[in-house]
Structure formats: structure tokens, C-alpha cells
Coordinates of C-alpha atoms and ligand atoms in Angstrom, one line a residue:
X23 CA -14.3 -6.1 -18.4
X24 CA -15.5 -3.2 -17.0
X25 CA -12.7 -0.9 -15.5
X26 CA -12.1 2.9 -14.2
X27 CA -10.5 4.9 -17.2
X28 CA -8.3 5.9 -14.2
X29 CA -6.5 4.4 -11.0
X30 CA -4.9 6.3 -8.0
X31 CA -1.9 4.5 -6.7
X32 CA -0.6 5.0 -3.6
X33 CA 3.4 4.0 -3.4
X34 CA 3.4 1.9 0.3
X35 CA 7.0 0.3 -0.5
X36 CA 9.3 2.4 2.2
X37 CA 6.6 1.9 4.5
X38 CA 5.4 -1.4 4.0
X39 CA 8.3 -2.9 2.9
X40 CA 11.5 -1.1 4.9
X41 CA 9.3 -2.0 7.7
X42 CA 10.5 -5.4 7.2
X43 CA 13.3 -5.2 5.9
X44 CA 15.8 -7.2 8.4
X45 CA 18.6 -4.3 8.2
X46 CA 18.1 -0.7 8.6
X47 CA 18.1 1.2 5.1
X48 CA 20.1 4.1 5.7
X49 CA 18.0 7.5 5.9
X50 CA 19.5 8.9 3.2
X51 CA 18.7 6.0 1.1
X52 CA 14.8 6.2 1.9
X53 CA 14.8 9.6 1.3
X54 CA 16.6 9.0 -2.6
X55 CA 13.6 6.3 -3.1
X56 CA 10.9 8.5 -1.7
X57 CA 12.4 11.1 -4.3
X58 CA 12.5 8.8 -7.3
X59 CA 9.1 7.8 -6.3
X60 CA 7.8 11.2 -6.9
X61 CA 9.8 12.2 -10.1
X62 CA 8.4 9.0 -11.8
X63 CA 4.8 10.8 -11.2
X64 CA 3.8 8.6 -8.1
X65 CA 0.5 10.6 -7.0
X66 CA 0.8 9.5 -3.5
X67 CA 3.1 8.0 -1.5
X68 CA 3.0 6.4 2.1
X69 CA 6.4 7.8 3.2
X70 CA 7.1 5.7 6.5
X71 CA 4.6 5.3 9.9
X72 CA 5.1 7.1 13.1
X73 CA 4.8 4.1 15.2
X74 CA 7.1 3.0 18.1
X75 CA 10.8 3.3 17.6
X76 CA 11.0 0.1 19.4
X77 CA 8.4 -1.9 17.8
X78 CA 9.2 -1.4 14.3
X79 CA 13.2 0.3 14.4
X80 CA 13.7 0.1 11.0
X81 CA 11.6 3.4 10.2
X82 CA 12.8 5.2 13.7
X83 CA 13.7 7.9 11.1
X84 CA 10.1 9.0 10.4
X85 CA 11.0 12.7 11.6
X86 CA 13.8 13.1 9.2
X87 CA 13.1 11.1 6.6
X88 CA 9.8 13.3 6.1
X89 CA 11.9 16.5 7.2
X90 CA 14.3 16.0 4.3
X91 CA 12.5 14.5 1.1
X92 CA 12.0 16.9 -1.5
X93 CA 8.4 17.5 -2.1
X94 CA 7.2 17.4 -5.2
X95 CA 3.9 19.7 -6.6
X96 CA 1.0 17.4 -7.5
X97 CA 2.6 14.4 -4.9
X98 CA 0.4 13.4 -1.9
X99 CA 3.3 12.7 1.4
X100 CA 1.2 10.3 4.0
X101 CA 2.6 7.9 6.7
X102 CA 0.9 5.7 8.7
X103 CA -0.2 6.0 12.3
X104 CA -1.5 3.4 14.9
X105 CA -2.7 5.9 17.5
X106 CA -2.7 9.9 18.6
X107 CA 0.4 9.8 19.4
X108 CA 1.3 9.0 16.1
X109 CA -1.0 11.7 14.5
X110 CA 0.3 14.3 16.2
X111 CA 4.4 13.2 15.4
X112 CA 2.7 12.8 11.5
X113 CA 1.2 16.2 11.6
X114 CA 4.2 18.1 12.8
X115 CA 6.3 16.4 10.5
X116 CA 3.9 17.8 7.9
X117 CA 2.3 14.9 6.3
X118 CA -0.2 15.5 3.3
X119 CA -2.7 12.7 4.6
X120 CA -2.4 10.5 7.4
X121 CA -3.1 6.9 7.3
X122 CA -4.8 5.0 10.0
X123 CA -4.5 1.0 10.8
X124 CA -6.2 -1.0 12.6
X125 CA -7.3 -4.7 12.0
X126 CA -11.0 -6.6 11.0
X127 CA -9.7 -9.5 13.5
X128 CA -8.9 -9.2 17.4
X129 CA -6.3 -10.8 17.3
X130 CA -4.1 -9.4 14.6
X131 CA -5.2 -5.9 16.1
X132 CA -3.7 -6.9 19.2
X133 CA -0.4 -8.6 18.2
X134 CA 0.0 -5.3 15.6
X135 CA -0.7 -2.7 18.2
X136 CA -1.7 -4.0 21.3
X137 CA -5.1 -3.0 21.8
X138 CA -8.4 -5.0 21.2
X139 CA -10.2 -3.6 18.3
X140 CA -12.5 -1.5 20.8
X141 CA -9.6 0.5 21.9
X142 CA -8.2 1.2 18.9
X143 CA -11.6 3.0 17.9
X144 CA -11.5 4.9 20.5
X145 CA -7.6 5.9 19.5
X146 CA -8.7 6.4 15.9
X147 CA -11.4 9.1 17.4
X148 CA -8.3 10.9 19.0
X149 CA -6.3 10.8 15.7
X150 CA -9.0 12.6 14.2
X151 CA -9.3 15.1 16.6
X152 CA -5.5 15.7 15.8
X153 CA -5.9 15.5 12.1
X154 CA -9.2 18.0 12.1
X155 CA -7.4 20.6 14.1
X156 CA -4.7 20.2 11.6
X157 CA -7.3 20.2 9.2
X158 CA -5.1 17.2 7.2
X159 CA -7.1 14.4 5.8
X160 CA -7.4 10.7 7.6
X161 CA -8.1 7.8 5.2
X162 CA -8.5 4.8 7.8
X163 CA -6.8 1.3 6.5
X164 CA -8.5 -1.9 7.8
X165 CA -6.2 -4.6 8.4
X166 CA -7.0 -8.3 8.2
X167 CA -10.2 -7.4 5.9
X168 CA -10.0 -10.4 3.6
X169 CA -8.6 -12.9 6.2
X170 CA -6.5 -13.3 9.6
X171 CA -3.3 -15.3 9.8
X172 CA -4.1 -16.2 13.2
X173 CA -8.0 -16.5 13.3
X174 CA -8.9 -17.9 9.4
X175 CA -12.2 -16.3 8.0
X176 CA -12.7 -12.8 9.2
X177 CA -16.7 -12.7 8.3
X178 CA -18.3 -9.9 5.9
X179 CA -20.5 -9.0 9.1
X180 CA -17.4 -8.4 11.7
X181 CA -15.7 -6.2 8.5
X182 CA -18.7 -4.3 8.0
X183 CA -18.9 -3.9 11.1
X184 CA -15.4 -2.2 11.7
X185 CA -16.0 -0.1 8.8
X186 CA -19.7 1.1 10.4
X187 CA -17.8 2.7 13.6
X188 CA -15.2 4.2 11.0
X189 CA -17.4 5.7 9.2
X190 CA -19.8 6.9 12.1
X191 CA -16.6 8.8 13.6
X192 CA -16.6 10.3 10.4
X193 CA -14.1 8.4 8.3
X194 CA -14.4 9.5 4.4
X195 CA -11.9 7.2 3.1
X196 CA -11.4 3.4 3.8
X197 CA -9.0 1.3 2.9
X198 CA -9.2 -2.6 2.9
X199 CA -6.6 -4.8 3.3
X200 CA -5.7 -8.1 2.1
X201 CA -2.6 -8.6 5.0
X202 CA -1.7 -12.2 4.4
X203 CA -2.8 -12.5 1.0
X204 CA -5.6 -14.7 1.7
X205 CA -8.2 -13.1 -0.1
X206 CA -9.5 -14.6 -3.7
X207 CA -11.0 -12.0 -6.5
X208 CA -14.3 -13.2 -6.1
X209 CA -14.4 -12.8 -2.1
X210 CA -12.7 -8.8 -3.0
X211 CA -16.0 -8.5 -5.6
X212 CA -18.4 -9.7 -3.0
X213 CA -16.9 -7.4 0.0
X214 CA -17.1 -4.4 -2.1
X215 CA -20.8 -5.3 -3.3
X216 CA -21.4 -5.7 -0.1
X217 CA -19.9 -2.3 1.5
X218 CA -20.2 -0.1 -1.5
X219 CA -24.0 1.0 -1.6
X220 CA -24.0 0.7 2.6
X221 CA -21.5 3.4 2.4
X222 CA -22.1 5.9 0.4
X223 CA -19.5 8.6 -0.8
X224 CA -16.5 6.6 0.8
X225 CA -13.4 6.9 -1.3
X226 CA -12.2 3.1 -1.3
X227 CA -8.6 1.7 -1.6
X228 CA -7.6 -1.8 -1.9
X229 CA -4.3 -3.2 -0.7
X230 CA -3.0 -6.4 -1.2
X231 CA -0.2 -8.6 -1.0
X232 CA 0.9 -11.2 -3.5
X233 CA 1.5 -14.1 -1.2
X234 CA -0.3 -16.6 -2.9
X235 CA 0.1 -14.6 -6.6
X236 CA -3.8 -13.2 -6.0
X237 CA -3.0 -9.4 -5.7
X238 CA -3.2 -8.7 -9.5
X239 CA -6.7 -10.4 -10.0
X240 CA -7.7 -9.2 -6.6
X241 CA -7.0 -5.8 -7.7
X242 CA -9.2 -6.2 -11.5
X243 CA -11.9 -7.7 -8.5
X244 CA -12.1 -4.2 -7.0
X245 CA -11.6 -2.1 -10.5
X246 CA -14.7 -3.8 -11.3
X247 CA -16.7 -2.9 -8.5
X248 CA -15.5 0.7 -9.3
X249 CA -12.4 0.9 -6.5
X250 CA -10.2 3.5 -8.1
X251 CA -7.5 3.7 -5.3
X252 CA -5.0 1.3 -5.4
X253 CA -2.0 0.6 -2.8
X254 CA 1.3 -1.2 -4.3
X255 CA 5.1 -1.6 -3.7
X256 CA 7.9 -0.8 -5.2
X257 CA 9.7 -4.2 -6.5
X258 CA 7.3 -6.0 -4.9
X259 CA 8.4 -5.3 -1.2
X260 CA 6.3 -5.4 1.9
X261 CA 5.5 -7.6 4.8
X262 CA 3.9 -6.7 8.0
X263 CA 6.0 -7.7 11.3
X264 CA 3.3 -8.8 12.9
X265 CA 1.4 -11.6 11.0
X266 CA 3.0 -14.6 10.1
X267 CA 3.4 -15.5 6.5
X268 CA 2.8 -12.1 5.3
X269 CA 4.9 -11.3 2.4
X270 CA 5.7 -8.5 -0.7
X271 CA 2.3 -6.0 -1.6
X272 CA 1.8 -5.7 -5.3
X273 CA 4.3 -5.1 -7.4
X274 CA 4.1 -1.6 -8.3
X275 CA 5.7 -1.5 -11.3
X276 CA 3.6 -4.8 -12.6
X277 CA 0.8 -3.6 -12.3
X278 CA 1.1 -0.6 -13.6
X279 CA 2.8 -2.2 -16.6
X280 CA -0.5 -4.4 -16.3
X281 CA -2.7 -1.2 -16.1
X282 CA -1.2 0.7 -19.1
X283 CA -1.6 -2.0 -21.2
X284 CA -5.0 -2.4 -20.7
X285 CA -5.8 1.6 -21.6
X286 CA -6.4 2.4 -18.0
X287 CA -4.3 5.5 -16.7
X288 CA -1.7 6.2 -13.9
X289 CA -0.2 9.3 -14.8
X290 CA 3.1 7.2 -14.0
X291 CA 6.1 7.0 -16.1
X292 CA 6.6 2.7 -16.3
X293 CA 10.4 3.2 -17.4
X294 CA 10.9 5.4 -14.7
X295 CA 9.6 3.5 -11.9
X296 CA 11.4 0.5 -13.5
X297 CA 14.4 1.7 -13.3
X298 CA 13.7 2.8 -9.4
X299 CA 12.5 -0.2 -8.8
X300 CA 16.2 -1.2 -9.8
X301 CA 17.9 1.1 -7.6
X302 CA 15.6 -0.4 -4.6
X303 CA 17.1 -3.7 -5.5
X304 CA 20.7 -2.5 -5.0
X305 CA 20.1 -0.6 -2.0
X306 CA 18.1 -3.9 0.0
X307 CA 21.0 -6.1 -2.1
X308 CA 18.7 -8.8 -3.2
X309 CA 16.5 -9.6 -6.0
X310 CA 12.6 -8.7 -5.9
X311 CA 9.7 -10.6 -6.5
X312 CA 8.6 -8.1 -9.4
X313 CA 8.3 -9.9 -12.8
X314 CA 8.3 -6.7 -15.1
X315 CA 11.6 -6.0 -14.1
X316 CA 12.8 -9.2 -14.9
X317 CA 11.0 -10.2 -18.4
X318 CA 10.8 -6.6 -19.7
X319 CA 7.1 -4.7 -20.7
X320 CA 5.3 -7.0 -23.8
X321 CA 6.5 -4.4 -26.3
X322 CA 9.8 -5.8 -26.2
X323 CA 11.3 -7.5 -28.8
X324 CA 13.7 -9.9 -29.5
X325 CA 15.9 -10.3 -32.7
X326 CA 14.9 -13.4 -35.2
X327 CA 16.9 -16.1 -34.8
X328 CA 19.2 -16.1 -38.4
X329 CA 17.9 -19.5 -39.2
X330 CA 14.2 -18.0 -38.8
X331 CA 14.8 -14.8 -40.8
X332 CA 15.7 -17.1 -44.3
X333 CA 13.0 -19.0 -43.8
X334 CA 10.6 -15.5 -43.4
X335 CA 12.5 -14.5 -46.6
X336 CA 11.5 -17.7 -48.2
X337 CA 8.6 -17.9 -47.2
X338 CA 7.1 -14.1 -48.6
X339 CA 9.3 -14.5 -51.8
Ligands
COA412 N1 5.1 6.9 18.4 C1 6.1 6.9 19.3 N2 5.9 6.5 20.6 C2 4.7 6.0 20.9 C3 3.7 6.0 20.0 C4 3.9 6.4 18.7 N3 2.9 6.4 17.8 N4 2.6 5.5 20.6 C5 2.9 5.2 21.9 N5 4.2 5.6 22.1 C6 5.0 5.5 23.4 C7 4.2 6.1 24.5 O1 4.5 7.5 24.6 C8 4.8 5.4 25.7 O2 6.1 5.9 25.9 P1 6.7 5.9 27.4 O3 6.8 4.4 27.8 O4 8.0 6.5 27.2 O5 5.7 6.6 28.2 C9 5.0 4.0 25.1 O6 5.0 4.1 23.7 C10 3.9 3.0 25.5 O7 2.6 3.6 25.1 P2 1.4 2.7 24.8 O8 0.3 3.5 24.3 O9 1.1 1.8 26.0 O10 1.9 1.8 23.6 P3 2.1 0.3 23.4 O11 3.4 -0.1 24.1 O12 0.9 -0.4 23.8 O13 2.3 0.2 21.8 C11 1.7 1.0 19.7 C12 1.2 0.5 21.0 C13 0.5 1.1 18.8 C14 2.4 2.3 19.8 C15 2.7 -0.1 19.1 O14 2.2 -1.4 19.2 C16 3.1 0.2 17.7 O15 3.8 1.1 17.4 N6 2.6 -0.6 16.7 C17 2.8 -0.4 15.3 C18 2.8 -1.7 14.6 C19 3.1 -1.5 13.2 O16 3.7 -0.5 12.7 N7 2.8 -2.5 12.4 C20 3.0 -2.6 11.0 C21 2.1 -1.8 10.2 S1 0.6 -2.5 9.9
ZN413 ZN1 0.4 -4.2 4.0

């Protein structure tokens, strides 16, 4: 396989996942996770979105959350945004990078934020506007790119097609994302194929979700077309409230478990994040989908079995 000798992951799990979490997680619980996040040498972390209060209440606490984390030299602080108003609540609260959503498919883009694809454009050119006078960097996030819940197929034309009016506004980062987990590894090789050398200089990022156990080869898909941004979760946790079926983004700790042992580098400490990954089970009281966590990194060991060890004995005399 051909892979980057480096990845860049972005830590979406108290966005993406308290999102959808069905009880609020207390503020200064976020805040601890967004804190063990960045001590276990996360480069970049999606802290929480500045969306409406009302439509998603568990991260109502955007402002405080971002006013009371403890920031971290070297760590990137983003949040998501759907619209102006958004950027402009992000940039006050002094985000690093703001993220942008909107979907590939009409109709997700309208259940998630109520405007057809066309408006949201339009609402994307404003967030610039905010995030240029800020001078903080937008990286735009496509929603839906792989796949809709509601209308099946979304085709390479209608995503490229998105990402064209992105990039004409002047987007320099895109992100694609797999929002049901409907895409396959060879669709995400094809897409990037596809976009890569109609865009040049874009700075791609691939998020996924492990619905259907895809995200990991999805991922390796991208690596291979030379994606070097990654998005992942915490434990596995994540969900969007508005498409059916969605469930957890990739594990974080998996796959960087998966990444180290295949040479390619993080900069993030696995036992670390483990063991956060731990604490985020406690504080949402439930068991994660994350398997590292579970079985243990492949260097661990287990004793031999008394009956074994004669026989070894036995056997080299
Ligand atoms: N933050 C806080 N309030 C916002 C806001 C934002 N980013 N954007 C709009 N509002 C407020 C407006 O000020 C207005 O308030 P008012 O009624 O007191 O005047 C009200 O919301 C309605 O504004 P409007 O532009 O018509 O928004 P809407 O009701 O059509 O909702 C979104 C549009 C985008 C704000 C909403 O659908 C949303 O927050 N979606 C986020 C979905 C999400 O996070 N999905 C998961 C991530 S993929
Ligand atoms: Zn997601």
C-alpha cells in the first residue's frame, strides 16, 4: 500500500457525538474531554458547533465551553457552523478554524439546516466574509458526499458540483463526508480520483462513520489517494440528528492504534487517548463501539497457559 508517512486527525467526538447524545453532558464535563483531547497530542479538535440552541440543545454551551477549555500550544480549537450567524458567535468565541456544513443532497441539506443547497451557498459566502475579516481560516465540510439517507446515490457530478461553487467562493479546504456510512473504499478512491486533479491545492479531509464497519477501509481508500486529513471520534461516538440511521464516526483511538501500527504517524499518544476514551465512557455511562479499548493494542500479551509452557519446555529440550 501506498500511504502518507503522516495523517492529521481532527478530534469531532464532543461535536459530533455530544450532538447526539440523548442527555446533556454537563459543560464542565466537555470541557475535561476537550482537555484530555489536547494533552494526549490531538492536533485539532472540533470543539462543539454554534448552531441553534433549539435545534441541537445538547451543545447550547458553545460560548462557554470554548470560553473555558484550556488551550493548548500546537492544538487547532474549531467548531462547526451552519451559517453567518454562526461564524460570527465562532469567531468571538475565538475559534482557531471554523468548520462549515452543508450537504451534496437537497434533501439532507434541508432537513439539517433548513435551506436548499442554493441558500446555503449563499450563507457559506457570508461566513467567509466573517471569517476573512477575522482573518480565521474556513475549511468547508460536505455533507452527504458518499450517499443520502433519504435520496440513495448522491452522483459524482452533483458532489463535484457542490465542491466547484466552494471552491469558486474561495474555499481552500474541503472536507467530504460519508454521513450514513454508505460509502464503500472503492467509491471514496474514485471520488477523490475524480476531485483531486480538478482541484488543485485543496487541502482534503475525509469523515466517516462506521455504520456499516466501512470507515477504517474507507479511510486507507483516501490515504491512498493521498488524503492526509482525517476526522474521527473519540470511542467511536457520533451521529448526526438529522439523518436517519446515522451512527458513531471512526473510532479515534482504533484507528490511530491502526495507523501506528502500520508506521504512519499521528503525533498522538495511543495510551493516552485510550484511557480518555475511558473517561468518555463513564461520563455518557455506556459502553462504546471502539474495539481498541476493548481487546487491547496487538502488542499485548497474554500469559501461557501452564499446560502450554511444559510442553514449550519439552519441546526445545
Ligand atoms: N446560532 C444561533 N441562533 C441562530 C443561528 C446560529 N448559528 N442561526 C440562526 N439563528 C437564529 C436566528 O437569529 C433567528 O432567531 P430569532 O427567531 O430570535 O430571530 C432564528 O435562529 C431563525 O433564523 P433562521 O435563519 O430562519 O434559522 P432556521 O430556523 O432556518 O435554522 C439553522 C437554520 C441552520 C440555524 C438550523 O437549522 C441549525 O442550527 N441547524 C444545525 C443543524 C446541525 O447542527 N446538524 C448537525 C451537524 S451536521
Ligand atoms: Zn459526522
Amino acid at each position: 500500500m501506498k500511504l502518507p508517512a503522516r495523517i492529521t486527525i481532527c478530534e469531532v467526538g464532543t461535536r459530533d457525538g455530544f450532538q447526539i447524545e440523548p442527555d446533556f453532558i454537563p459543560t464542565e464535563q466537555k470541557i475535561e474531554v476537550v482537555n484530555l483531547l489536547s494533552d494526549a497530542g490531538i492536533p485539532e479538535i472540533e470543539v462543539t458547533s454554534f448552531v441553534h440552541p433549539k435545534v441541537v440543545p445538547q451543545l447550547r454551551d458553545a460560548e462557554e465551553v470554548m470560553a473555558r477549555i484550556t488551550r493548548r500550544p500546537g492544538t487547532r480549537y474549531a467548531a462547526l457552523v451552519p451559517n453567518d450567524k454562526g461564524a460570527v458567535r465562532a469567531v468571538d468565541a475565538g475559534v482557531d478554524v471554523i468548520h462549515t456544513v452543508l450537504s451534496a443532497s437537497e434533501s439532507h441539506n434541508l432537513a439539517n439546516v433548513n435551506m436548499t443547497i442554493a441558500e446555503s451557498i449563499e450563507r457559506m459566502r457570508a461566513v467567509m466574509q466573517v471569517a476573512e475579516r477575522a482573518r480565521t481560516p474556513v475549511a468547508c465540510g460536505v455533507s452527504t458526499s458518499f450517499g443520502c439517507p433519504f435520496e440513495g446515490d448522491v452522483p459524482l457530478p452533483q458532489l463535484e458540483s457542490v465542491v466547484r461553487r466552494l471552491v469558486d467562493m474561495g474555499a481552500r479546504a474541503i472536507g467530504l463526508a460519508d454521513t450514513t456510512g454508505m460509502a464503500n473504499p472503492r467509491q471514496v478512491g474514485r471520488a477523490f480520483e475524480h476531485l483531486m486533479p480538478k482541484f488543485p491545492g485543496i487541502e482534503w479531509t475525509l469523515h466517516t462513520h462506521d455504520t456499516r464497519a466501512m470507515a477504517i477501509p474507507n479511510i486507507l481508500a483516501g490515504m491512498e489517494c493521498g488524503v492526509t486529513h482525517i476526522d474521527a471520534s473519540i470511542g467511536g461516538l457520533g451521529g448526526c440528528p438529522f439523518a436517519p440511521g446515522a451512527s458513531g464516526n471512526v473510532c479515534s483511538e482504533d484507528l490511530v492504534h491502526c495507523l501506528d501500527a502500520m508506521g504512519v504517524e499521528t503525533g498522538i499518544d495511543l495510551d493516552r487517548l485510550i484511557a480518555v476514551s475511558r473517561r468518555v465512557q463513564e461520563i455518557v455511562g455506556r459502553t462504546l463501539p471502539g474495539q481498541i479499548v476493548k481487546a487491547g493494542k496487538s502488542t499485548r500479551r497474554y500469559p501461557v497457559p501452564d499446560t502450554v509452557a511444559a510442553r514449550i519446555t519439552t519441546a526445545r529440550a
